[in-house]
Short mmCIF file of C-alpha atoms and ligand atoms in Angstrom, two decimals:
data_model
loop_
_atom_site.label_atom_id
_atom_site.label_comp_id
_atom_site.label_asym_id
_atom_site.label_seq_id
_atom_site.Cartn_x
_atom_site.Cartn_y
_atom_site.Cartn_z
CA MET A 1 -0.06 0.02 -0.16
CA ALA A 2 1.64 3.34 -1.08
CA VAL A 3 1.23 5.89 1.74
CA SER A 4 2.01 9.48 0.76
CA GLN A 5 1.38 11.46 4.13
CA THR A 6 4.13 12.91 5.75
CA ASN A 7 2.47 14.26 8.57
CA PHE A 8 4.00 12.17 11.18
CA ALA A 9 5.26 13.60 14.45
CA TRP A 10 9.04 13.11 13.11
CA ALA A 11 10.78 14.32 16.11
CA THR A 12 8.77 11.65 18.44
CA LEU A 13 9.09 8.93 15.53
CA VAL A 14 12.56 9.26 15.03
CA GLU A 15 14.18 9.60 18.62
CA VAL A 16 17.71 10.60 17.85
CA GLY A 17 19.43 10.90 21.40
CA GLY A 18 22.22 8.89 22.95
CA PRO A 19 25.85 8.57 22.19
CA GLY A 20 27.36 8.48 18.63
CA ARG A 21 27.50 10.76 15.52
CA LEU A 22 24.21 12.55 14.98
CA HIS A 23 23.62 11.38 11.34
CA ASP A 24 24.45 7.91 12.59
CA ARG A 25 21.75 7.99 15.42
CA LEU A 26 18.93 9.57 12.88
CA ALA A 27 19.78 6.62 10.42
CA HIS A 28 19.58 4.16 13.19
CA ALA A 29 16.20 5.64 14.44
CA LEU A 30 15.00 5.87 10.74
CA ARG A 31 15.98 2.47 10.27
CA THR A 32 14.25 0.97 13.37
CA ALA A 33 11.04 2.70 12.55
CA ILE A 34 10.94 1.18 9.02
CA ARG A 35 11.91 -2.32 10.40
CA ASP A 36 9.15 -2.57 13.03
CA GLY A 37 6.74 -1.12 10.54
CA ARG A 38 5.93 2.31 12.10
CA LEU A 39 7.29 3.81 8.79
CA PRO A 40 5.26 1.77 6.07
CA GLU A 41 6.64 0.90 2.66
CA GLY A 42 5.79 4.08 0.30
CA ALA A 43 5.57 6.40 2.93
CA ALA A 44 7.40 9.73 1.77
CA VAL A 45 9.95 11.00 4.01
CA PRO A 46 10.28 14.69 4.73
CA PRO A 47 12.27 16.80 2.43
CA SER A 48 15.75 17.00 4.25
CA ARG A 49 15.54 20.92 4.96
CA ALA A 50 12.23 20.45 6.78
CA LEU A 51 13.26 17.37 8.92
CA ALA A 52 16.60 19.31 9.61
CA GLU A 53 14.43 22.20 10.97
CA GLU A 54 12.29 19.85 13.08
CA LEU A 55 14.90 18.06 14.60
CA GLY A 56 16.98 21.32 15.00
CA CYS A 57 20.01 19.84 13.32
CA SER A 58 21.83 20.87 9.91
CA ARG A 59 20.45 19.72 6.69
CA TRP A 60 23.74 17.67 5.97
CA VAL A 61 22.92 15.38 8.91
CA VAL A 62 19.57 14.61 7.31
CA THR A 63 20.97 14.17 3.77
CA GLU A 64 23.74 12.01 5.17
CA ALA A 65 21.35 9.56 6.97
CA TYR A 66 18.95 9.35 4.11
CA GLY A 67 21.80 8.42 1.75
CA GLN A 68 23.02 5.78 4.03
CA LEU A 69 19.54 4.28 4.11
CA VAL A 70 19.20 4.61 0.30
CA ALA A 71 22.36 2.45 0.15
CA GLU A 72 21.08 0.03 2.41
CA GLY A 73 17.64 -0.25 0.44
CA TYR A 74 15.57 0.94 3.07
CA LEU A 75 14.53 4.55 1.23
CA ALA A 76 14.57 5.02 -2.45
CA ALA A 77 15.24 8.49 -3.78
CA ARG A 78 14.22 9.66 -7.14
CA VAL A 79 14.99 12.90 -8.83
CA GLY A 80 11.88 15.17 -8.61
CA SER A 81 10.08 13.12 -6.19
CA ALA A 82 9.80 12.74 -2.49
CA THR A 83 12.42 10.11 -0.86
CA ARG A 84 10.02 7.24 0.31
CA VAL A 85 10.29 4.15 2.36
CA ALA A 86 11.20 1.28 -0.02
CA TRP A 87 11.22 -1.39 2.21
CA SER A 88 8.45 -3.51 4.42
CA PRO A 89 8.87 -5.84 7.35
CA GLU A 90 6.37 -8.22 5.76
CA ALA A 91 8.82 -8.64 2.93
CA VAL A 92 10.99 -11.08 5.03
CA PRO A 93 9.45 -14.05 6.80
CA ARG A 94 9.33 -12.99 10.54
CA ARG A 95 11.49 -14.88 12.82
CA PRO A 96 9.43 -17.25 15.23
CA ARG A 97 9.00 -15.34 18.46
CA ALA A 98 11.45 -16.71 20.85
CA ARG A 99 9.27 -19.09 23.15
CA ARG A 100 9.48 -18.22 26.83
CA ALA A 101 11.58 -20.89 28.81
CA GLU A 102 9.24 -23.84 28.95
CA ALA A 103 6.56 -23.58 31.40
CA ARG A 104 5.93 -26.38 33.75
CA PRO A 105 2.52 -27.99 33.49
CA ALA A 106 0.26 -27.15 36.30
CA ILE A 107 1.20 -29.47 39.00
CA ARG A 108 -0.91 -29.24 42.29
CA TYR A 109 0.68 -32.24 44.00
CA ASP A 110 4.01 -33.68 43.46
CA LEU A 111 4.53 -37.39 44.40
CA ALA A 112 7.52 -37.78 42.00
CA PRO A 113 10.74 -38.86 43.50
CA GLY A 114 14.03 -36.76 43.45
CA LEU A 115 13.32 -33.44 45.34
CA PRO A 116 13.66 -32.44 48.67
CA ASP A 117 10.94 -30.12 50.23
CA LEU A 118 11.99 -26.97 48.07
CA ARG A 119 9.64 -24.90 50.18
CA ALA A 120 11.76 -25.50 53.19
CA PHE A 121 15.02 -24.25 51.48
CA PRO A 122 16.69 -22.38 54.34
CA ARG A 123 16.50 -19.16 52.45
CA ARG A 124 17.38 -16.53 55.13
CA ARG A 125 20.61 -18.73 56.44
CA TRP A 126 21.72 -19.26 52.87
CA ALA A 127 21.47 -15.59 52.05
CA ASP A 128 23.32 -14.76 55.18
CA ALA A 129 26.13 -17.35 54.15
CA VAL A 130 26.32 -15.77 50.52
CA ARG A 131 26.55 -11.92 52.19
CA SER A 132 29.00 -12.99 54.67
CA VAL A 133 31.26 -14.91 52.42
CA ILE A 134 30.94 -11.94 49.68
CA GLY A 135 32.02 -9.70 52.56
CA SER A 136 34.80 -11.65 53.78
CA ALA A 137 36.30 -13.29 50.76
CA GLY A 138 39.99 -11.96 50.39
CA HIS A 139 41.40 -10.84 46.93
CA TYR A 140 43.08 -14.02 46.25
CA ASP A 141 39.50 -15.87 46.58
CA LEU A 142 38.54 -14.11 43.52
CA ASP A 143 41.52 -15.35 41.44
CA LEU A 144 41.29 -18.02 39.15
CA PRO A 145 39.88 -20.85 40.92
CA ASP A 146 41.34 -24.19 41.88
CA PRO A 147 39.64 -26.82 39.47
CA ALA A 148 39.52 -29.28 42.41
CA GLY A 149 37.78 -26.95 44.42
CA HIS A 150 38.36 -24.16 47.13
CA ALA A 151 40.69 -25.32 49.82
CA VAL A 152 38.36 -23.92 52.55
CA LEU A 153 35.28 -25.92 51.35
CA ARG A 154 37.36 -29.11 50.81
CA SER A 155 38.54 -28.94 54.25
CA THR A 156 35.04 -28.43 55.68
CA LEU A 157 33.55 -31.18 53.45
CA ALA A 158 36.27 -33.59 54.47
CA GLN A 159 35.53 -32.81 57.95
CA TYR A 160 31.82 -33.13 57.79
CA LEU A 161 32.12 -36.32 55.83
CA ARG A 162 34.63 -37.86 58.35
CA ARG A 163 32.16 -36.77 61.20
CA SER A 164 28.74 -37.53 59.96
CA ARG A 165 29.40 -40.21 57.28
CA GLY A 166 32.29 -42.10 58.70
CA ALA A 167 34.21 -41.59 55.52
CA ASP A 168 38.01 -41.77 55.27
CA ALA A 169 38.29 -38.25 53.76
CA ASP A 170 41.08 -35.73 53.29
CA PRO A 171 41.05 -32.17 51.51
CA SER A 172 43.80 -33.61 49.29
CA SER A 173 41.70 -36.30 47.80
CA LEU A 174 38.47 -34.57 47.96
CA PHE A 175 37.11 -32.80 44.69
CA VAL A 176 34.37 -30.27 44.98
CA CYS A 177 32.16 -30.91 41.92
CA ALA A 178 28.67 -30.16 40.63
CA GLY A 179 26.93 -33.20 42.22
CA VAL A 180 26.93 -36.91 41.92
CA THR A 181 26.24 -36.82 38.09
CA ASP A 182 29.32 -34.56 37.50
CA GLY A 183 31.38 -36.51 40.02
CA LEU A 184 30.50 -39.60 38.19
CA VAL A 185 31.60 -38.34 34.89
CA ARG A 186 35.00 -37.29 36.44
CA THR A 187 35.77 -40.69 38.05
CA CYS A 188 34.79 -42.64 34.69
CA ARG A 189 36.90 -40.41 32.55
CA ALA A 190 39.56 -41.15 35.16
CA LEU A 191 38.93 -45.02 34.97
CA ALA A 192 38.88 -44.81 31.47
CA ALA A 193 42.18 -43.43 31.42
CA GLU A 194 43.68 -45.81 33.54
CA GLY A 195 42.55 -48.81 31.20
CA ILE A 196 38.87 -49.74 32.72
CA THR A 197 36.55 -50.17 29.84
CA ASP A 198 33.50 -51.82 31.59
CA LEU A 199 31.52 -50.49 34.47
CA ALA A 200 28.20 -51.75 36.05
CA VAL A 201 25.44 -49.90 37.36
CA GLU A 202 22.50 -51.26 39.41
CA HIS A 203 19.09 -52.37 37.79
CA PRO A 204 16.58 -50.75 38.26
CA GLY A 205 18.24 -47.48 38.88
CA TRP A 206 18.76 -43.76 37.66
CA ALA A 207 19.30 -43.65 34.05
CA ARG A 208 21.20 -40.33 34.44
CA LEU A 209 23.82 -42.08 36.05
CA ARG A 210 23.90 -44.85 33.35
CA ASP A 211 23.78 -42.34 30.63
CA ALA A 212 26.67 -40.23 32.48
CA ALA A 213 28.89 -43.28 32.63
CA ALA A 214 28.32 -44.32 29.14
CA SER A 215 28.73 -40.57 27.84
CA THR A 216 32.61 -41.17 28.67
CA GLY A 217 33.01 -44.24 26.67
CA LEU A 218 32.69 -47.04 29.08
CA ARG A 219 30.50 -50.06 28.48
CA VAL A 220 27.75 -50.06 30.84
CA HIS A 221 26.36 -53.41 32.41
CA LEU A 222 23.11 -53.78 34.27
CA VAL A 223 23.51 -55.73 37.53
CA PRO A 224 20.22 -56.71 39.34
CA VAL A 225 19.17 -55.56 42.88
CA ASP A 226 17.30 -57.73 45.47
CA ASP A 227 16.26 -57.05 48.89
CA ASP A 228 19.77 -57.11 50.14
CA GLY A 229 20.88 -54.39 47.62
CA LEU A 230 23.23 -55.07 44.45
CA ARG A 231 23.65 -58.90 43.75
CA VAL A 232 27.52 -59.25 43.93
CA ASP A 233 27.58 -62.62 42.41
CA ASP A 234 25.81 -61.29 39.27
CA LEU A 235 28.13 -58.50 39.19
CA ALA A 236 31.25 -60.93 39.19
CA ARG A 237 29.86 -62.63 36.29
CA THR A 238 30.17 -59.27 34.00
CA PRO A 239 33.62 -57.69 32.67
CA ALA A 240 32.84 -54.76 34.69
CA ARG A 241 35.82 -53.39 36.86
CA ALA A 242 33.94 -50.65 38.30
CA VAL A 243 30.55 -50.50 39.69
CA VAL A 244 28.02 -47.56 40.80
CA VAL A 245 26.15 -48.39 44.12
CA GLY A 246 23.60 -46.85 46.22
CA ALA A 247 24.95 -48.69 49.23
CA ALA A 248 22.95 -46.58 52.07
CA HIS A 249 19.63 -46.47 49.90
CA GLN A 250 19.59 -47.90 46.68
CA PHE A 251 17.32 -45.86 43.98
CA PRO A 252 14.62 -46.60 43.54
CA THR A 253 14.19 -49.88 45.35
CA GLY A 254 14.97 -48.34 48.60
CA THR A 255 17.12 -51.35 49.80
CA VAL A 256 20.11 -50.89 51.93
CA LEU A 257 23.25 -53.09 50.91
CA SER A 258 23.53 -55.80 53.52
CA PRO A 259 26.67 -56.05 55.64
CA THR A 260 27.51 -59.22 53.67
CA ARG A 261 27.22 -57.71 50.38
CA ARG A 262 29.13 -54.57 51.49
CA ALA A 263 32.05 -56.91 52.33
CA GLY A 264 31.51 -58.77 49.17
CA LEU A 265 31.68 -55.88 47.12
CA VAL A 266 34.92 -54.71 48.62
CA ARG A 267 36.31 -58.26 48.29
CA TRP A 268 35.12 -58.23 44.46
CA ALA A 269 36.65 -54.77 43.73
CA ARG A 270 40.21 -56.07 45.37
CA ASP A 271 40.05 -59.52 43.45
CA VAL A 272 39.25 -57.59 39.95
CA GLY A 273 41.78 -54.81 40.63
CA GLY A 274 38.55 -52.55 40.39
CA TYR A 275 36.65 -49.73 41.95
CA VAL A 276 33.45 -49.23 43.86
CA ILE A 277 31.78 -45.93 43.26
CA GLU A 278 29.63 -45.14 46.20
CA ASP A 279 26.55 -42.86 45.12
CA ASP A 280 25.79 -41.58 48.79
CA TYR A 281 23.02 -39.10 47.16
CA ASP A 282 20.33 -39.29 50.11
CA ALA A 283 22.08 -41.03 52.92
CA GLU A 284 21.47 -38.44 55.45
CA PHE A 285 17.83 -39.25 55.84
CA ARG A 286 17.42 -42.35 57.79
CA TYR A 287 14.53 -42.59 60.17
CA ASP A 288 14.59 -45.79 62.06
CA HIS A 289 18.16 -45.27 63.18
CA HIS A 290 21.35 -43.31 62.60
CA PRO A 291 22.30 -43.30 58.96
CA VAL A 292 24.80 -46.36 58.03
CA ALA A 293 28.19 -45.04 57.56
CA VAL A 294 29.78 -45.03 54.12
CA MET A 295 31.34 -48.08 52.49
CA GLN A 296 34.12 -45.83 51.40
CA GLY A 297 35.51 -46.11 55.10
CA MET A 298 35.84 -49.74 54.62
CA ASP A 299 38.42 -49.53 51.85
CA PRO A 300 39.44 -45.94 50.88
CA GLY A 301 41.64 -47.30 48.30
CA ARG A 302 39.11 -49.09 46.29
CA VAL A 303 35.94 -46.89 46.92
CA PHE A 304 35.23 -43.77 45.36
CA LEU A 305 32.55 -41.78 47.29
CA LEU A 306 30.09 -39.27 45.39
CA GLY A 307 27.97 -36.95 47.54
CA THR A 308 25.52 -33.90 46.81
CA VAL A 309 23.47 -31.33 48.34
CA SER A 310 20.56 -31.84 45.70
CA LYS A 311 18.76 -34.03 48.35
CA THR A 312 19.51 -32.04 51.43
CA LEU A 313 19.27 -28.39 50.10
CA SER A 314 18.37 -27.94 46.45
CA PRO A 315 19.58 -29.59 43.02
CA ALA A 316 19.62 -25.75 41.89
CA LEU A 317 22.61 -25.29 43.71
CA GLY A 318 24.62 -27.66 41.88
CA LEU A 319 27.21 -28.60 44.64
CA GLY A 320 28.66 -31.89 45.58
CA TRP A 321 31.96 -33.68 46.32
CA LEU A 322 33.86 -36.59 45.15
CA VAL A 323 36.52 -38.37 47.37
CA ALA A 324 38.93 -40.44 45.65
CA PRO A 325 41.32 -43.15 46.40
CA THR A 326 44.67 -41.36 46.93
CA ILE A 327 46.27 -43.23 43.93
CA ALA A 328 43.62 -42.01 41.69
CA VAL A 329 43.95 -38.27 42.37
CA PRO A 330 46.58 -37.51 39.65
CA ALA A 331 44.28 -39.59 37.11
CA LEU A 332 41.27 -37.70 38.11
CA ARG A 333 43.19 -34.46 37.51
CA ALA A 334 44.64 -35.51 34.40
CA ALA A 335 41.59 -36.89 32.86
CA ASN A 336 39.41 -33.91 33.57
CA PRO A 337 41.78 -30.91 32.35
CA VAL A 338 38.85 -28.42 31.93
CA ALA A 339 36.43 -29.75 34.45
CA ALA A 340 35.94 -26.65 36.86
CA ALA A 341 34.41 -26.63 40.40
CA PRO A 342 31.38 -24.56 40.96
CA PRO A 343 31.39 -20.91 41.23
CA VAL A 344 33.98 -19.88 44.22
CA LEU A 345 31.56 -17.99 45.92
CA ASP A 346 28.97 -20.69 46.07
CA GLN A 347 31.51 -22.95 47.50
CA LEU A 348 32.40 -20.52 50.16
CA ALA A 349 28.72 -20.12 50.86
CA LEU A 350 28.48 -23.80 51.46
CA ALA A 351 31.60 -23.98 53.59
CA SER A 352 30.17 -21.09 55.97
CA PHE A 353 26.70 -22.67 55.97
CA ILE A 354 28.36 -25.78 57.17
CA ASP A 355 30.93 -24.25 59.52
CA ARG A 356 28.11 -22.36 61.31
CA GLY A 357 26.34 -25.40 62.29
CA TRP A 358 23.35 -24.63 59.74
CA TYR A 359 23.62 -27.47 57.61
CA ASP A 360 23.35 -29.93 60.39
CA ALA A 361 20.51 -27.99 61.87
CA HIS A 362 19.02 -28.17 58.63
CA LEU A 363 19.35 -31.69 58.32
CA ARG A 364 17.89 -32.39 61.90
CA ALA A 365 14.92 -30.33 61.02
CA SER A 366 14.41 -32.18 57.54
CA ARG A 367 15.10 -35.56 59.17
CA ARG A 368 12.18 -34.74 61.43
CA ARG A 369 9.71 -33.39 58.79
CA PHE A 370 10.37 -36.32 56.38
CA ARG A 371 9.82 -38.85 59.08
CA THR A 372 6.60 -37.37 59.78
CA ARG A 373 5.68 -37.10 56.46
CA ARG A 374 6.73 -40.52 55.40
CA ASP A 375 4.42 -42.09 58.23
CA LEU A 376 1.58 -39.86 57.18
CA LEU A 377 1.73 -41.03 53.65
CA LEU A 378 1.97 -44.57 54.61
CA THR A 379 -1.13 -44.42 56.93
CA THR A 380 -2.83 -42.90 53.94
CA LEU A 381 -1.98 -45.11 51.53
CA ALA A 382 -2.87 -48.13 53.92
CA THR A 383 -6.44 -46.46 54.28
CA GLU A 384 -7.01 -45.52 50.69
CA LEU A 385 -5.21 -48.43 48.94
CA PRO A 386 -5.58 -51.43 51.20
CA ARG A 387 -4.59 -53.84 48.27
CA ALA A 388 -1.25 -51.96 47.23
CA ARG A 389 1.84 -52.81 49.24
CA VAL A 390 4.65 -50.12 50.55
CA SER A 391 8.36 -51.24 50.51
CA GLY A 392 11.73 -49.31 50.92
CA THR A 393 13.81 -48.83 54.29
CA ALA A 394 12.77 -45.98 56.47
CA ALA A 395 15.23 -43.64 54.71
CA GLY A 396 15.63 -41.16 51.96
CA LEU A 397 12.89 -39.34 50.03
CA HIS A 398 10.95 -42.17 48.44
CA VAL A 399 9.02 -45.23 48.94
CA LEU A 400 7.93 -48.20 46.42
CA LEU A 401 4.03 -48.50 45.93
CA HIS A 402 3.46 -52.26 44.48
CA LEU A 403 0.16 -52.77 42.93
CA PRO A 404 -1.81 -55.34 41.72
CA ASP A 405 -0.36 -57.27 38.57
CA ASP A 406 -3.11 -56.26 36.17
CA THR A 407 -2.62 -52.39 36.97
CA ASP A 408 -1.91 -50.19 34.05
CA THR A 409 0.65 -47.83 35.84
CA GLY A 410 1.51 -45.69 32.50
CA ALA A 411 -2.18 -44.96 32.31
CA ALA A 412 -2.56 -44.13 35.82
CA VAL A 413 0.58 -41.84 35.70
CA ARG A 414 -1.09 -40.04 32.85
CA ALA A 415 -4.46 -39.50 34.25
CA ALA A 416 -2.76 -38.39 37.35
CA ALA A 417 -0.87 -35.83 35.40
CA SER A 418 -4.04 -34.42 33.78
CA ALA A 419 -5.48 -34.11 37.33
CA GLY A 420 -2.38 -32.18 38.44
CA LEU A 421 -0.52 -34.89 40.32
CA ARG A 422 3.01 -36.04 39.34
CA LEU A 423 3.63 -39.65 39.77
CA VAL A 424 6.26 -41.81 38.24
CA ASP A 425 6.26 -45.46 36.98
CA LEU A 426 8.88 -47.75 38.35
CA ASP A 427 9.23 -48.93 34.68
CA ASP A 428 10.90 -45.48 33.99
CA TYR A 429 13.99 -46.74 35.97
CA ARG A 430 14.13 -49.96 33.79
CA VAL A 431 15.73 -51.15 30.91
CA ARG A 432 13.80 -54.32 30.85
CA ARG A 433 10.18 -54.52 31.90
CA SER A 434 9.35 -56.69 34.84
CA SER A 435 5.89 -57.93 35.85
CA ASP A 436 6.17 -56.05 39.04
CA ARG A 437 3.84 -53.17 38.85
CA ALA A 438 4.84 -50.30 40.99
CA LEU A 439 5.09 -46.37 41.37
CA VAL A 440 7.96 -44.69 42.84
CA LEU A 441 6.54 -42.13 45.50
CA GLY A 442 8.58 -39.22 46.47
CA TYR A 443 7.44 -37.37 49.57
CA GLY A 444 10.17 -34.53 49.58
CA ASN A 445 8.31 -32.02 47.67
CA ILE A 446 4.76 -32.13 49.02
CA GLY A 447 3.39 -30.41 51.98
CA ASP A 448 1.77 -32.60 54.64
CA THR A 449 -1.49 -31.25 54.55
CA GLU A 450 -1.42 -31.78 50.80
CA ILE A 451 -1.00 -35.67 51.30
CA PRO A 452 -4.77 -36.89 51.88
CA ALA A 453 -5.78 -35.05 48.56
CA ALA A 454 -2.76 -36.43 46.70
CA VAL A 455 -3.36 -39.87 47.95
CA ALA A 456 -7.11 -39.48 46.81
CA LEU A 457 -6.08 -38.34 43.46
CA LEU A 458 -3.80 -41.40 42.91
CA ARG A 459 -6.47 -43.74 43.82
CA GLU A 460 -8.74 -42.06 41.29
CA SER A 461 -6.06 -42.30 38.84
CA LEU A 462 -5.70 -46.08 39.45
CA THR A 463 -9.29 -46.81 39.28
CA ARG A 464 -9.91 -44.63 36.07
C1 PLP B 1 20.25 -42.30 42.26
C2 PLP B 1 20.73 -40.90 42.48
N1 PLP B 1 21.93 -40.61 42.66
C3 PLP B 1 22.34 -39.04 42.71
C4 PLP B 1 21.40 -38.24 42.58
C5 PLP B 1 21.79 -36.63 42.62
O1 PLP B 1 22.60 -36.23 41.52
P1 PLP B 1 23.16 -34.93 41.27
O2 PLP B 1 24.08 -34.60 42.41
O3 PLP B 1 23.65 -34.95 40.05
O4 PLP B 1 21.83 -33.97 41.38
C6 PLP B 1 20.02 -38.45 42.19
C7 PLP B 1 18.91 -37.20 42.10
O5 PLP B 1 17.74 -37.71 41.62
C8 PLP B 1 19.85 -39.92 42.18
O6 PLP B 1 18.44 -40.36 42.10
#
């Protein structure tokens, strides 16, 4: 459509303020107005003298700007006729609008495993810790960071792990990393560099660990889990020389590796000249007695210990640790030449949070909260779903809910999702299907008062 009027409020339309040369700013303002359609194709721009008067600049400024835009094809000048806009934004396909960050589906109740109580994140104390380290960090703390982690956090964590997890941990063999997954990738790279080609993981298990190990080029073998944890006899039949094990609380079955199996696993590692990689992801939470000490203390030369704050504080922090056998420390450094520890100020904040006793206090409060919530979940399930059976040690943040063999768990998960309840099928953690129909119910990230309504929705989803 040809538009011939030039009665725009030019001074408003082309805002020419800001830094830079005036004719460049005018050209930029006109170009922008043309690109976004405020100056439509065919519109005549004012004669250079008129626009110069309106903008209070010299005529030269306007002719320079027009000349530039003619050269770029935004304007067309014809002798004896007005200079007109020669370009239309519709002439090029519009760039698809950048989508906003993926919105999560509306979840009213969250019974998926994996999260601690995000509402109970100790915001005030964490903010205090961050504020205090920003104030107290020395100049050298802001230097290029040590890829193994800041010395202060390494020493705090080593002490914490000795005191609360019975680990044989020393700052010199402790690496700060972004969590268990990151720690596993680093460990696998080091093992691969040392000639290990095959690694075993538990089945069922968290696929991310499997994928993390496979991403480093190792061949991954699946080893079944029974009521005593990982089956060491089956492990011994694989070519693996390393194994990832959730000794304190296997995910997702919730079993604890029995004392005989623990000893058997360490013997296996010695026999094959291999390593155990202990995933201590949620071991701080045990409700029937004290948490079982880590296996790593049994043979620190054969066991790597991986830990995280993902289950105790929040996975958003991306902070964890890796305690390596002393002999493996050079290989870990060499095999991960560009792996960096998490941001130094976050590391120092965690050190301060632990040193001030706030981590222990948070763990104590969390244990109390989760113990009560687990009890409430179990009694509600027993009333609402009397045919279902719950399994899993009184630990961690999830239980298994075993359902009658004819249950379509996949359909139940979908029905629940459409009603705003998040559930996870045990099959999601299996590579091979099994006849055992079960859901993995997490109780970390749901309020106590929401449990009755969530379980009622769960029952409805199962009967739909
Ligand atoms: C079995 C298992 N290990 C470890 C983790 C924690 O991993 P990260 O520290 O990488 O968040 C999880 C989290 O869901 C898990 O399920």
